[in-house]
CSV table of C-alpha atoms in Angstrom, one decimal:
chain,number,residue,atom,x,y,z
A,1,UNK,CA,-21.2,-28.1,69.9
A,2,UNK,CA,-19.5,-30.6,72.1
A,3,UNK,CA,-19.8,-30.0,75.8
A,4,UNK,CA,-16.9,-30.3,78.2
A,5,UNK,CA,-14.3,-27.6,78.4
A,6,UNK,CA,-13.5,-24.7,76.0
A,7,UNK,CA,-10.9,-24.7,73.3
A,8,UNK,CA,-9.5,-21.4,72.1
A,9,UNK,CA,-11.4,-20.0,69.2
A,10,UNK,CA,-9.8,-20.2,65.7
A,11,UNK,CA,-12.4,-18.1,64.0
A,12,UNK,CA,-11.0,-15.1,62.2
A,13,UNK,CA,-7.6,-15.5,63.7
A,14,UNK,CA,-5.0,-13.3,62.0
A,15,UNK,CA,-1.4,-14.4,61.9
A,16,UNK,CA,1.3,-12.3,63.7
A,17,UNK,CA,2.6,-9.5,61.4
A,18,UNK,CA,5.6,-10.5,59.4
A,19,UNK,CA,5.1,-14.2,60.2
A,20,UNK,CA,2.2,-15.1,58.0
A,21,UNK,CA,2.5,-18.8,57.1
A,22,UNK,CA,5.8,-19.3,59.0
A,23,UNK,CA,4.2,-21.2,61.9
A,24,UNK,CA,2.6,-24.6,62.0
A,25,UNK,CA,-0.5,-24.1,64.2
A,26,UNK,CA,-1.9,-27.4,65.7
A,27,UNK,CA,-5.1,-27.2,67.6
A,28,UNK,CA,-6.8,-30.3,69.0
A,29,UNK,CA,-10.6,-30.1,68.8
A,30,UNK,CA,-10.7,-33.3,70.7
A,31,UNK,CA,-8.3,-36.0,71.9
A,32,UNK,CA,-5.9,-33.4,73.3
A,33,UNK,CA,-5.5,-35.3,76.5
A,34,UNK,CA,-8.0,-38.1,76.2
A,35,UNK,CA,-8.8,-41.3,74.2
A,36,UNK,CA,-11.5,-40.6,71.8
A,37,UNK,CA,-13.0,-37.6,69.9
A,38,UNK,CA,-9.9,-37.5,67.7
A,39,UNK,CA,-10.0,-34.3,65.7
A,40,UNK,CA,-6.9,-32.0,65.0
A,41,UNK,CA,-7.0,-28.7,63.1
A,42,UNK,CA,-3.6,-27.8,61.5
A,43,UNK,CA,-2.7,-24.7,59.6
A,44,UNK,CA,0.5,-23.9,57.7
A,45,UNK,CA,1.4,-21.5,55.0
A,46,UNK,CA,-2.3,-20.5,54.4
A,47,UNK,CA,-3.6,-24.1,54.1
A,48,UNK,CA,-5.6,-26.0,56.7
A,49,UNK,CA,-6.1,-29.7,57.3
A,50,UNK,CA,-8.5,-31.3,59.7
A,51,UNK,CA,-7.2,-34.7,60.7
A,52,UNK,CA,-9.9,-37.1,61.8
A,53,UNK,CA,-13.5,-36.6,62.9
A,54,UNK,CA,-14.1,-39.0,65.8
A,55,UNK,CA,-16.4,-39.3,68.8
A,56,UNK,CA,-15.7,-39.9,72.4
A,57,UNK,CA,-17.1,-43.4,73.2
A,58,UNK,CA,-17.8,-42.5,76.8
A,59,UNK,CA,-20.2,-39.7,76.0
A,60,UNK,CA,-23.4,-39.5,73.9
A,61,UNK,CA,-25.1,-36.9,71.8
A,62,UNK,CA,-23.4,-33.6,71.3
A,63,UNK,CA,-21.0,-34.2,74.2
A,64,UNK,CA,-19.4,-37.0,72.1
A,65,UNK,CA,-18.4,-34.6,69.3
A,66,UNK,CA,-15.2,-32.6,68.8
A,67,UNK,CA,-15.4,-28.8,69.4
A,68,UNK,CA,-16.4,-28.0,65.8
A,69,UNK,CA,-17.8,-24.7,66.8
A,70,UNK,CA,-14.3,-23.4,67.5
A,71,UNK,CA,-13.3,-23.4,63.8
A,72,UNK,CA,-14.6,-21.8,60.6
A,73,UNK,CA,-15.3,-24.9,58.4
A,74,UNK,CA,-14.9,-22.7,55.3
A,75,UNK,CA,-11.1,-22.4,56.1
A,76,UNK,CA,-10.5,-26.2,55.8
A,77,UNK,CA,-8.7,-27.2,52.6
A,78,UNK,CA,-8.6,-31.0,53.4
A,79,UNK,CA,-10.3,-33.3,55.8
A,80,UNK,CA,-8.3,-36.4,56.2
A,81,UNK,CA,-9.5,-39.5,58.1
A,82,UNK,CA,-6.5,-41.5,59.2
A,83,UNK,CA,-8.5,-44.7,59.8
A,84,UNK,CA,-12.1,-45.8,60.2
A,85,UNK,CA,-12.4,-46.5,63.9
A,86,UNK,CA,-15.2,-44.7,65.8
A,87,UNK,CA,-12.9,-42.5,67.8
A,88,UNK,CA,-11.4,-41.2,64.4
A,89,UNK,CA,-14.3,-41.1,62.0
A,90,UNK,CA,-17.8,-41.5,63.7
A,91,UNK,CA,-18.6,-37.8,63.7
A,92,UNK,CA,-17.8,-37.4,60.0
A,93,UNK,CA,-21.5,-37.7,58.9
A,94,UNK,CA,-22.5,-35.0,61.4
A,95,UNK,CA,-19.7,-32.7,60.3
A,96,UNK,CA,-20.5,-33.1,56.6
A,97,UNK,CA,-24.2,-32.7,57.1
A,98,UNK,CA,-24.5,-30.1,59.8
A,99,UNK,CA,-21.3,-28.2,59.8
A,100,UNK,CA,-20.1,-28.0,56.2
A,101,UNK,CA,-22.6,-29.5,53.8
A,102,UNK,CA,-21.1,-27.6,50.9
A,103,UNK,CA,-17.8,-29.5,50.9
A,104,UNK,CA,-17.1,-31.8,47.9
A,105,UNK,CA,-16.2,-35.3,49.2
A,106,UNK,CA,-13.6,-37.5,47.5
A,107,UNK,CA,-12.9,-40.9,48.9
A,108,UNK,CA,-9.6,-42.7,48.9
A,109,UNK,CA,-9.2,-46.2,50.2
A,110,UNK,CA,-6.1,-48.4,50.4
A,111,UNK,CA,-8.1,-51.7,50.3
């Protein structure tokens, strides 16, 4: 979905035999070596968390989005937005509407 580069695919990845759930797998879908497009997919012991859903402020359109097409959204247990800056939360509406419209949304705010 986003443009530049190619992240390794996480779709249907099977854990190594005998090590299921023993490894913390961290995969940046954006912001790996840049400012902006913060989105990190983490998997541990059969659970997955997607941290942030930001855009890259220097790009527009699909190029500004994280590499959502590299994951299977149905595997995400929790989507956590760390704070509401553009580079951490601005692609959330796109993700919820286009990528995984079936997810139940619950909001927690500390203010």
